[in-house]
């Protein structure tokens, strides 16, 4: 018998380099085996003793089959629970060509705007839609979820309302329960007062900093809030309205009622329920608050030819610049989901959205009519889509009767049931719901929204919201935008600290299956067995990988994992009666989110200096520990450091902090350098966050979604995030609106671990080290590598130092980043963690050919810098400063530049077949910040 030949293992699809390439790269670095290189690079002191043991690697077919089995353990239902989550139809053209299209989902946050005009336009559409619907002039391009958006609004009100800074925050009792929990949790950490009050009865007494209203309330009640808002403002408070955007197509918007801030979820604009996330939230503010707005903001500026161009505005507010003084810790947000919502609005237009709203409202009215005909009392006769009914003693029976018909209702309490209609609701479903109450279906009669609550103003009048109504138009619009961008489907994205690796199709497939995508976060446990099994399994695998005892996948970004971990540390110190421990040591080189998160956890940041070799300055560390010994809460260290090097003595650092009574937070965003080789939970960490959207293959989505699990040792387990919807104010402060955060994207990471197995994951780490060291070795003569560890090796990324070249020639790291676009590349990380440098992280997924293409581009760019040095052209007129070059410029009749057109756009012969032309030239960021425009510009602006 001949053996059946085995097919290629997935690990060989995930890792880019073939065996011969690995050998060639090793040779270039000066090693004969991968293990020798790894043994030299990774300090023995932190190496894990035993190999990583997980499941055995499985094929793509086996993994997808296993996911099918798990999915089958979830039960789909008609979801009418509401409470902030509503069923919706994702238009198939958007599902396939955005959610399932790598051109959209593999893009990075648009920090390099010239190669991001497509997604920036989509996000600007999002902002314009939110501004119009809320009637407030400035909206950001997404927050993480509604509850945390309200928390951000509360913090914004506290920052901005200097006159009433000592007052309390008043929350509408009809706000979503998870919102109330998240705000109270933040208040607990920061020590401010929150009062939950029935605002239908008016404002409570006392000094008030800010008020949060919900429109419609969780009960469904729609109220005229203008008088309340006026009274609050009269008393010096700021006002936030958490509003449902679909309802605002019918209702007077918060901006017209005098609100300062509006926030909410845009989930029901075509984003699946996903068992609670990922969904985009929005925030819009009145004029004067825009510079305090958290999150990303897209603005309009001009490029070098004067053409309007989009870019991220006001970045100076963000945590990577302002650190502990930032407006928020949010970095990764929900870009992909915001894009889906914006495209839903583009597809339906203002009339379409209004029709969808009227349909949901009509079905709610029909149900209300049926129930009141049957003598059932309603909590409010004025509602949009949600009817809450009083059925004394029989609420559970009603919910059970509906469930028997495949319909989920909201069990409010023993006497009360909530029913939310949505876009997908049908007459038949309403009849079944009525029957569950023991009522008979009826035509809607009465329950109209009162005239004084109705919206009279137009919205979404920009042509973008009326130009793409046929599917062909929509398809081409999506394609046109994505073609303007460089994502991983076209080129490596060598962004240090971001780990832009393969997002394999087999990993991506399951997330849009209805058994995962259509599950409501508050569906009964009996319907979510598969989800919980997958989550428990993933958490267990992550615990094994990191060496921690407990993992929670609730945080929906790295920043949120940081906050969760620091809150756990805070809770731990408090539980031991050490409330005074509030100092958080953070190295100067840390990611900006670290400092911003520490502040949100109620801690004071003390910066620890960096030594000449890039490691922590131990003398400074000792001094700071001694100075703050009594009050030391924690140190936050990134490992390997943001300098891309394995610190030899990380154990000593951890010991010193522990000895002083502090806890050690290890930022695990760089886990791609550790998996299978070393475990933060073993070499000194008490708690870490990981970024599944880096190391574990969740695509970056152009700026989100993300998952930032928090992993901790057993002594911190009681302080891990609890369930916001059921939180009792205990030590388990919840961090996200929904219990399992961005559950919808977890099948991706689950599949990755399953496909790779322990050996495969370890092999990936080793290949990532090799790729980074290969880049470092090949480019060191052209751009010196700033920091190296043992044997002159780096970890999974390397910093190329441009500063000396800049001093000599005037060519900046930014010039090199922009020039790379002409070579078809996304730039490396620019000026982080060291100004004037580029940080390169190739990841294990790139093959040697692609890495060489990048190296060749960098070497060619170095030659151009030498041309500047040699006086061939002044830096201001060099191809570097003029980069990137558009087709318009290159093909224009005028060409007066001191270098040939061919050098401008085809600096390497290999570019001839596959040339990427950026749609705009270099964008003037500062001009856009001075003259802030954050909504879609009129079409005429583009006609010059
Ligand atoms: C990416 C990153 C973060 C933040 O993660 P987000 O998901 O963007 O919030 C924190 N620390 C480090 C070192 C990172 O690289």
Short mmCIF file of N, CA and C in Angstrom, two decimals, residues 121 124-125 300 302 307-308 310 461-468 477 480 484 935-944:
data_model
loop_
_atom_site.label_atom_id
_atom_site.label_comp_id
_atom_site.label_asym_id
_atom_site.label_seq_id
_atom_site.Cartn_x
_atom_site.Cartn_y
_atom_site.Cartn_z
N UNK A 121 -12.66 58.82 3.15
CA UNK A 121 -13.93 59.33 2.62
C UNK A 121 -15.11 58.61 3.28
N UNK A 124 -15.51 59.95 6.66
CA UNK A 124 -16.06 61.31 6.62
C UNK A 124 -17.57 61.26 6.35
N UNK A 125 -17.98 60.31 5.51
CA UNK A 125 -19.41 60.11 5.31
C UNK A 125 -20.08 59.75 6.63
N UNK A 300 -10.86 67.70 6.49
CA UNK A 300 -10.54 67.99 5.10
C UNK A 300 -9.40 69.00 5.08
N UNK A 302 -5.81 70.14 2.24
CA UNK A 302 -5.45 70.21 0.83
C UNK A 302 -4.14 69.48 0.61
N UNK A 307 -5.54 70.31 -4.08
CA UNK A 307 -6.75 69.51 -4.19
C UNK A 307 -7.26 69.16 -2.79
N UNK A 308 -8.57 69.18 -2.55
CA UNK A 308 -9.07 68.76 -1.24
C UNK A 308 -8.65 67.32 -0.97
N UNK A 310 -8.40 64.25 2.41
CA UNK A 310 -8.83 63.91 3.77
C UNK A 310 -7.63 63.46 4.61
N UNK A 461 -28.24 65.64 3.25
CA UNK A 461 -28.56 66.27 1.97
C UNK A 461 -27.37 66.26 1.01
N UNK A 462 -26.18 65.89 1.51
CA UNK A 462 -25.02 65.85 0.62
C UNK A 462 -25.26 64.80 -0.48
N UNK A 463 -24.82 65.11 -1.71
CA UNK A 463 -25.09 64.18 -2.83
C UNK A 463 -24.61 62.75 -2.59
N UNK A 464 -23.59 62.56 -1.72
CA UNK A 464 -23.11 61.18 -1.53
C UNK A 464 -24.23 60.29 -0.99
N UNK A 465 -25.20 60.89 -0.31
CA UNK A 465 -26.28 60.08 0.26
C UNK A 465 -27.45 59.90 -0.70
N UNK A 466 -27.27 60.32 -1.96
CA UNK A 466 -28.35 60.06 -2.92
C UNK A 466 -27.82 59.62 -4.28
N UNK A 467 -26.52 59.32 -4.35
CA UNK A 467 -25.93 59.03 -5.66
C UNK A 467 -25.72 57.55 -5.95
N UNK A 468 -25.86 56.69 -4.95
CA UNK A 468 -25.49 55.28 -5.15
C UNK A 468 -26.64 54.37 -4.75
N UNK A 477 -18.86 52.22 -6.29
CA UNK A 477 -18.41 53.22 -5.31
C UNK A 477 -17.47 52.56 -4.30
N UNK A 480 -14.22 51.76 -6.03
CA UNK A 480 -13.46 52.97 -6.32
C UNK A 480 -12.72 53.44 -5.05
N UNK A 484 -8.36 53.25 -3.92
CA UNK A 484 -7.51 54.40 -3.59
C UNK A 484 -6.53 54.07 -2.46
N UNK A 935 -16.83 67.59 7.77
CA UNK A 935 -17.93 66.93 7.07
C UNK A 935 -17.64 66.96 5.58
N UNK A 936 -18.42 66.20 4.81
CA UNK A 936 -18.15 66.06 3.38
C UNK A 936 -18.14 67.43 2.72
N UNK A 937 -17.07 67.76 2.00
CA UNK A 937 -17.04 69.05 1.31
C UNK A 937 -17.95 69.00 0.09
N UNK A 938 -18.46 70.18 -0.33
CA UNK A 938 -19.29 70.19 -1.55
C UNK A 938 -18.49 69.69 -2.75
N UNK A 939 -19.21 69.04 -3.66
CA UNK A 939 -18.58 68.45 -4.85
C UNK A 939 -17.73 69.47 -5.62
N UNK A 940 -18.23 70.72 -5.68
CA UNK A 940 -17.53 71.76 -6.47
C UNK A 940 -16.09 71.95 -6.01
N UNK A 941 -15.82 71.68 -4.73
CA UNK A 941 -14.46 71.86 -4.23
C UNK A 941 -13.45 71.00 -4.98
N UNK A 942 -13.92 69.92 -5.58
CA UNK A 942 -13.00 68.99 -6.25
C UNK A 942 -12.79 69.36 -7.72
N UNK A 943 -13.46 70.43 -8.17
CA UNK A 943 -13.47 70.69 -9.61
C UNK A 943 -12.39 71.64 -10.09
N UNK A 944 -11.34 71.83 -9.29
CA UNK A 944 -10.30 72.75 -9.78
C UNK A 944 -9.23 72.02 -10.57
#
